[in-house]
PDB file of C-alpha atoms in Angstrom:
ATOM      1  CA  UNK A  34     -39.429 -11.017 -33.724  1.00  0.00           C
ATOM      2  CA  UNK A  35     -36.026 -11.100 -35.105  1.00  0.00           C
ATOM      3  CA  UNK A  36     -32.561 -10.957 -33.574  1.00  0.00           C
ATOM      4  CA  UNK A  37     -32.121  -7.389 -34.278  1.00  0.00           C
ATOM      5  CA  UNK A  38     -34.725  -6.014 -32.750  1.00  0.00           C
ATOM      6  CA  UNK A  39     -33.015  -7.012 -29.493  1.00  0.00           C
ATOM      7  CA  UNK A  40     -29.697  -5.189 -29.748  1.00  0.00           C
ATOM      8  CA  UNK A  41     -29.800  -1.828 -28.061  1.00  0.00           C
ATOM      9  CA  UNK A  42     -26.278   0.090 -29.195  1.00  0.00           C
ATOM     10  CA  UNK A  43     -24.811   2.425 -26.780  1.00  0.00           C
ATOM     11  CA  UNK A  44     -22.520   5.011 -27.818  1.00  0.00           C
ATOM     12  CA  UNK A  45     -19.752   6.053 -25.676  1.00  0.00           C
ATOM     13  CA  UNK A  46     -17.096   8.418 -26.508  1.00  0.00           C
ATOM     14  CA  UNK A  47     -14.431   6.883 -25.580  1.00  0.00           C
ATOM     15  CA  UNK A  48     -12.023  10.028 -26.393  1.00  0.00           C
ATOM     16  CA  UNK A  49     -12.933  11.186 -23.331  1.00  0.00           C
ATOM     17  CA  UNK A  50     -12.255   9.102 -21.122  1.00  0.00           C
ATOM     18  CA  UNK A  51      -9.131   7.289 -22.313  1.00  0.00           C
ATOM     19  CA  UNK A  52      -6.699  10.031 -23.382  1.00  0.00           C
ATOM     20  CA  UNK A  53      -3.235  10.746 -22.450  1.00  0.00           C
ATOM     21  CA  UNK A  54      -4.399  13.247 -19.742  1.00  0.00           C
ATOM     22  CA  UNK A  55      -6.205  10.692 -18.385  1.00  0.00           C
ATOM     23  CA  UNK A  56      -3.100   7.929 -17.786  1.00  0.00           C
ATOM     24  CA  UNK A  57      -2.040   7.533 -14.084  1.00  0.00           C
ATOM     25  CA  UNK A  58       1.116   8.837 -12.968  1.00  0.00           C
ATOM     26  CA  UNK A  59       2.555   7.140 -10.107  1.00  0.00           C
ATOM     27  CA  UNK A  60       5.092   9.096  -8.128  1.00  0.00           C
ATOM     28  CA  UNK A  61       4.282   7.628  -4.895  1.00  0.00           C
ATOM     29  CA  UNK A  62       3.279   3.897  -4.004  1.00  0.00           C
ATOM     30  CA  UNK A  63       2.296   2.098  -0.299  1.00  0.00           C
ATOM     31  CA  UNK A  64       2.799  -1.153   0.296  1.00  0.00           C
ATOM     32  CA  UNK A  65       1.198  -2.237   3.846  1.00  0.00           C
ATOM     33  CA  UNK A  66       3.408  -5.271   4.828  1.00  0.00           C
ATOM     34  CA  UNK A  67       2.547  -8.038   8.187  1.00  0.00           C
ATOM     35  CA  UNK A  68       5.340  -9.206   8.270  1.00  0.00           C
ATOM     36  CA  UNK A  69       4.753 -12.763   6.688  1.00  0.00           C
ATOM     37  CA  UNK A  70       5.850 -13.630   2.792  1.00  0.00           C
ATOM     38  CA  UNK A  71       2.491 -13.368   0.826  1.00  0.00           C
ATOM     39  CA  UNK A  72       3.302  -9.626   1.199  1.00  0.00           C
ATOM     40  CA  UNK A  73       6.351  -9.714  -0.619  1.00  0.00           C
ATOM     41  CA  UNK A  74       4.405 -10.452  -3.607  1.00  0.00           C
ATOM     42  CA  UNK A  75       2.802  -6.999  -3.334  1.00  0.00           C
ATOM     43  CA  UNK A  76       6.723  -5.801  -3.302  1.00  0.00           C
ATOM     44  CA  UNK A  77       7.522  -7.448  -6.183  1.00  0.00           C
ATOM     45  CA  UNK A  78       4.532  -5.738  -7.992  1.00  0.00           C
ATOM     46  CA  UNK A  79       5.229  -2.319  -6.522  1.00  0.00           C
ATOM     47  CA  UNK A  80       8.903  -2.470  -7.730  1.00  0.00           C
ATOM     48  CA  UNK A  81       7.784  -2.905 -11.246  1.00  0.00           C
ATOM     49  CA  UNK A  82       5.126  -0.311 -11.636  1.00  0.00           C
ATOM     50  CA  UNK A  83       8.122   1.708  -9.672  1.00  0.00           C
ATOM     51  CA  UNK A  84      10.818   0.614 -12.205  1.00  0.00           C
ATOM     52  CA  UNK A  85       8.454   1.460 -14.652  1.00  0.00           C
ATOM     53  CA  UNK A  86       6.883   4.758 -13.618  1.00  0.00           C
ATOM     54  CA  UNK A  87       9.756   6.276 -11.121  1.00  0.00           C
ATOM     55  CA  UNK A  88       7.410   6.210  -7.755  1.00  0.00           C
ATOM     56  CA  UNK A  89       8.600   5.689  -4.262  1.00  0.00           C
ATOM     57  CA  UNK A  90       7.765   2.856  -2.887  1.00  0.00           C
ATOM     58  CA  UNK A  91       6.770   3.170   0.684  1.00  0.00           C
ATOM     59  CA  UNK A  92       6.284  -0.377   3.121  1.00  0.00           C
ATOM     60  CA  UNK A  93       3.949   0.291   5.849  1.00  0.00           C
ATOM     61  CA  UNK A  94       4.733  -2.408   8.813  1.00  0.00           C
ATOM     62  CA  UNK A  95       1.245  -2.015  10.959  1.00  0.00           C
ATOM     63  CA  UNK A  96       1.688  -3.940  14.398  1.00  0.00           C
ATOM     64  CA  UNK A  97      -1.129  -5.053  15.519  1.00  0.00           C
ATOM     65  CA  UNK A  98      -0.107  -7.352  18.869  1.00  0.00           C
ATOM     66  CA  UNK A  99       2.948  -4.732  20.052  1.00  0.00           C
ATOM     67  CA  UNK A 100       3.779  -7.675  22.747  1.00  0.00           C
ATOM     68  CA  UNK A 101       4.828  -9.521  19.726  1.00  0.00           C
ATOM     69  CA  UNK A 102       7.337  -6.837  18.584  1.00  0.00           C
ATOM     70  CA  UNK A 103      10.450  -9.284  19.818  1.00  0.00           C
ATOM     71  CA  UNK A 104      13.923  -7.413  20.811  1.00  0.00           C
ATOM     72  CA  UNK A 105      12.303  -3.511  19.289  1.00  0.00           C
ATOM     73  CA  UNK A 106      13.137  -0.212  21.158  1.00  0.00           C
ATOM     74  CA  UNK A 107      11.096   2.994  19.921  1.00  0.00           C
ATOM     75  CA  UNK A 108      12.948   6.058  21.193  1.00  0.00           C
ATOM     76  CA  UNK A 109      11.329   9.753  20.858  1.00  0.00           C
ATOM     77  CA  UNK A 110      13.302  12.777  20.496  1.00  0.00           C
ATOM     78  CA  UNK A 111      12.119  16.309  19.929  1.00  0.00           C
ATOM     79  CA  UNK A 112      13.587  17.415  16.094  1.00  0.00           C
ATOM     80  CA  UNK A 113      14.794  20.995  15.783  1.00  0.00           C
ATOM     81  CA  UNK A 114      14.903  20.117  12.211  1.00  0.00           C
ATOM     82  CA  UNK A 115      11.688  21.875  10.301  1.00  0.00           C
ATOM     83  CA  UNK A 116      11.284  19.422   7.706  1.00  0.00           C
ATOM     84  CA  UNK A 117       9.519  16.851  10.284  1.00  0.00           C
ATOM     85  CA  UNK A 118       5.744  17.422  10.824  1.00  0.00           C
ATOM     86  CA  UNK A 119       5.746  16.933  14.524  1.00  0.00           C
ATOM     87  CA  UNK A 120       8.826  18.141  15.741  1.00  0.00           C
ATOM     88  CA  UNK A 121       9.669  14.365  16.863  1.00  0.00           C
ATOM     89  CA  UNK A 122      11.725  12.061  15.802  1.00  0.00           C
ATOM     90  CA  UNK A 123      11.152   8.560  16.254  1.00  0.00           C
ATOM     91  CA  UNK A 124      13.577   5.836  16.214  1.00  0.00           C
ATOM     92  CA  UNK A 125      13.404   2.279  15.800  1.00  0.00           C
ATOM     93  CA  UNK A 126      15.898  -0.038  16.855  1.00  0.00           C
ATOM     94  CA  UNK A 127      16.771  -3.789  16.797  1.00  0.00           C
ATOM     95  CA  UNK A 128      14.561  -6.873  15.206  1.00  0.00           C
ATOM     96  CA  UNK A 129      12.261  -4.897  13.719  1.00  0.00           C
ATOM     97  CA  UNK A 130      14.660  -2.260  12.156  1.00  0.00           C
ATOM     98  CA  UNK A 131      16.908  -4.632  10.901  1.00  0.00           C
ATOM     99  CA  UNK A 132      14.086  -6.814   9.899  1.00  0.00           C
ATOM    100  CA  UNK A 133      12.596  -4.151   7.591  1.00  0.00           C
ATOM    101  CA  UNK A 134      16.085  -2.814   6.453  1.00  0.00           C
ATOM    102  CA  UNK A 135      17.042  -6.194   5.177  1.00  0.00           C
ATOM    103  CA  UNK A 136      13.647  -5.839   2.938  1.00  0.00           C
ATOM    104  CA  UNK A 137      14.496  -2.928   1.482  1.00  0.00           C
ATOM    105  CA  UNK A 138      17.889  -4.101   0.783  1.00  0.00           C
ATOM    106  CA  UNK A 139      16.360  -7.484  -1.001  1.00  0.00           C
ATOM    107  CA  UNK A 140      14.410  -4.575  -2.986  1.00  0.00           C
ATOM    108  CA  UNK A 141      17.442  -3.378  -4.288  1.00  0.00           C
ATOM    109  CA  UNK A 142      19.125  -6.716  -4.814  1.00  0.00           C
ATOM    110  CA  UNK A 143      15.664  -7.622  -6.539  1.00  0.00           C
ATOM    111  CA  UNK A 144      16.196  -4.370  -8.833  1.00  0.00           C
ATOM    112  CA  UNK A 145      14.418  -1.798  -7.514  1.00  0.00           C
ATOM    113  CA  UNK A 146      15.574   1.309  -8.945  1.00  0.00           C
ATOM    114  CA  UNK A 147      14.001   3.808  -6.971  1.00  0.00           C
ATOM    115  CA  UNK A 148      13.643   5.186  -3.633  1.00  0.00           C
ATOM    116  CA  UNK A 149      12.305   2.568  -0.664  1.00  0.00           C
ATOM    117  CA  UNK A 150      11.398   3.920   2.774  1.00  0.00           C
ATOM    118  CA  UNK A 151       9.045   2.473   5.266  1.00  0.00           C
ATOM    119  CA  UNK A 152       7.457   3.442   8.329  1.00  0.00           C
ATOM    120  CA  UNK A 153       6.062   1.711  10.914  1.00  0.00           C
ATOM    121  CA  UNK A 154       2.967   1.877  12.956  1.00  0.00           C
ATOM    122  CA  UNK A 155       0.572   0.161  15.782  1.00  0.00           C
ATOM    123  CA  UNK A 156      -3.530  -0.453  15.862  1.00  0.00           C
ATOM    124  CA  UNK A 157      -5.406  -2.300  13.469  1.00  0.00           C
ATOM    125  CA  UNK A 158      -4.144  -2.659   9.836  1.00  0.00           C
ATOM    126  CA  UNK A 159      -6.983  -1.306   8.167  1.00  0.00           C
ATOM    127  CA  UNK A 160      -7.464   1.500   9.988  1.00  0.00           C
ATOM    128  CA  UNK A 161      -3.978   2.150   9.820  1.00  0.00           C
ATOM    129  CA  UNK A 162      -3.790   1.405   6.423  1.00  0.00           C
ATOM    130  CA  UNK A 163      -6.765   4.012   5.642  1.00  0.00           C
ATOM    131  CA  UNK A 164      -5.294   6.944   7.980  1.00  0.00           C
ATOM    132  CA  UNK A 165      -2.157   6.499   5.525  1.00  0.00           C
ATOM    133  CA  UNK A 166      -3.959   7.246   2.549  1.00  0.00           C
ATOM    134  CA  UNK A 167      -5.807  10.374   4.120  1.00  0.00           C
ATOM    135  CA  UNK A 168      -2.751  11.573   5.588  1.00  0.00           C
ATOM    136  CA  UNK A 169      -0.323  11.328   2.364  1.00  0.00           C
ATOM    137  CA  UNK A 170      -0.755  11.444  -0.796  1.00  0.00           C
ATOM    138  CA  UNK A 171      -0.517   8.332  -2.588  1.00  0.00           C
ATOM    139  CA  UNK A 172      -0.781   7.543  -6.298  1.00  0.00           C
ATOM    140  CA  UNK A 173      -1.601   3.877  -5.482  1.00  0.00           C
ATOM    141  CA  UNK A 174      -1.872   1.103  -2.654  1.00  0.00           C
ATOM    142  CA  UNK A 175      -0.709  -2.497  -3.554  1.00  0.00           C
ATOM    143  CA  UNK A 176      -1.937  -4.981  -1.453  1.00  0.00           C
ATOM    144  CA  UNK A 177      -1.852  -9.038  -1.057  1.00  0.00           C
ATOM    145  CA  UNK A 178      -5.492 -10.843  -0.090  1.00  0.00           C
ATOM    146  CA  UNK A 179      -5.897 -14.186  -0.186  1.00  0.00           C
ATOM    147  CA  UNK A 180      -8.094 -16.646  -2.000  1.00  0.00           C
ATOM    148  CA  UNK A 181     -11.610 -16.619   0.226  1.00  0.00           C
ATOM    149  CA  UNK A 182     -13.579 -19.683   0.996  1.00  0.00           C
ATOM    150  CA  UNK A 183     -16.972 -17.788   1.634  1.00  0.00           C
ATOM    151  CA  UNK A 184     -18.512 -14.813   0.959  1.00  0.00           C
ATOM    152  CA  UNK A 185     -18.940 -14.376   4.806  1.00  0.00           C
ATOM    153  CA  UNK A 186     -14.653 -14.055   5.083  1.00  0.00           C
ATOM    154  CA  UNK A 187     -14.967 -11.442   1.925  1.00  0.00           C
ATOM    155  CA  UNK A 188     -17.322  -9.732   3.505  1.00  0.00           C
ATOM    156  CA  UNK A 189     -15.449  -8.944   6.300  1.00  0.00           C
ATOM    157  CA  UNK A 190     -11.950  -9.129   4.669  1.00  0.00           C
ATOM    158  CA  UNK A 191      -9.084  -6.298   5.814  1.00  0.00           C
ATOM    159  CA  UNK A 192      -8.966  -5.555   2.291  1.00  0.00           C
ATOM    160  CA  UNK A 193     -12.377  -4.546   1.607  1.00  0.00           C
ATOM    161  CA  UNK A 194     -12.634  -2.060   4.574  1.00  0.00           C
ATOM    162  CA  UNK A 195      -9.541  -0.458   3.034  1.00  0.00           C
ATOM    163  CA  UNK A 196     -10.692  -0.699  -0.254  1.00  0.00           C
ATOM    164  CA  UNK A 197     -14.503   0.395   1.060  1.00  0.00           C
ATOM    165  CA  UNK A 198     -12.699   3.308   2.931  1.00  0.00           C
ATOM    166  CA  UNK A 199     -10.074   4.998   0.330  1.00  0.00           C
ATOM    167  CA  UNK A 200     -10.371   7.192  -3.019  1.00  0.00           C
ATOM    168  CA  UNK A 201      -6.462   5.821  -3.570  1.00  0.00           C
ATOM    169  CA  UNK A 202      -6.393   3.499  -6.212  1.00  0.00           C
ATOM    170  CA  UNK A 203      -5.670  -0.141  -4.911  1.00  0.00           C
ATOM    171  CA  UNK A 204      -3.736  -3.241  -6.648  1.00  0.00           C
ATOM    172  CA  UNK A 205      -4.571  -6.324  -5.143  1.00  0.00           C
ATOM    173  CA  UNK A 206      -2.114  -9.230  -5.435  1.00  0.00           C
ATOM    174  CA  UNK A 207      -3.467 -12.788  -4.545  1.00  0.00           C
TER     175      UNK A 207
END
């Protein structure tokens, strides 16, 4: 039997399916952030696909333990304003504000061009993270994960429920 009766050729038409119709255009990007610096590392990715493509880059602070919020108010106020979808405004004030305004500010320092916002919510991450994609429209989702030392902690990893969960495109960052 020789060595070429072994080859099987496949042809794929690869006009198709990489054109210039088919490139991603990013005009809106979420970043879920904990707090801790391994997510700045998604940041600094998000900036440059941002720099790069004009998105928004949106940081999603998910509490999970709300006793652990430190010196944070949350203050509700019903918005006459139509451009809210609730009719409510929400307002955060003190550690937690400032905490995630001085991000966005290192964003700019950093060189984000761009528009930063963030928003912050309570419950678990992932589900959080997946009610943000159903709920918005976003172009991508740029996450950190961390090396895993068994297939058991994969299995089970934050990031795969998201990932398991969404049709938005995700970047992970390790």
């Amino acid at each position: 039997m020789n060595s070429d009766q072994n080859v099987k050729t496949v042809d794929i038409d690869v006009r198709t399916s990489i054109s210039k119709s088919n490139i991603p255009k990013y005009s809106k990007i979420l970043v879920p952030d904990d707090g801790k610096e391994i997510s700045d590392k998604a940041i600094n990715h998000a900036i440059s696909i941002s720099n790069f493509s004009g998105a928004e880059i949106v940081i999603l602070r998910i509490i999970e333990n709300i006793e652990k919020m430190g010196d944070t108010s949350v203050s509700v106020s019903k918005n006459k304003e139509p451009n809210t979808e609730s009719g409510y405004k929400h307002n955060f004030e003190g550690e937690l504000a400032n905490a995630m305004e001085e991000k966005i500010k290192r964003c700019v320092e950093a060189g984000a061009k761009n528009k930063i916002s963030y928003e912050i919510k309570t419950g678990n991450a992932a589900d959080q993270v997946v009610k943000a994609c159903e709920d918005t429209h976003y172009d991508l989702a740029v996450m950190t994960t961390s090396h895993l030392d068994s297939w058991l902690s994969s299995l089970f990893s934050d990031a795969r429920k998201i990932i398991s969960k969404i049709n938005t495109p995700v970047l992970l960052v390790q």
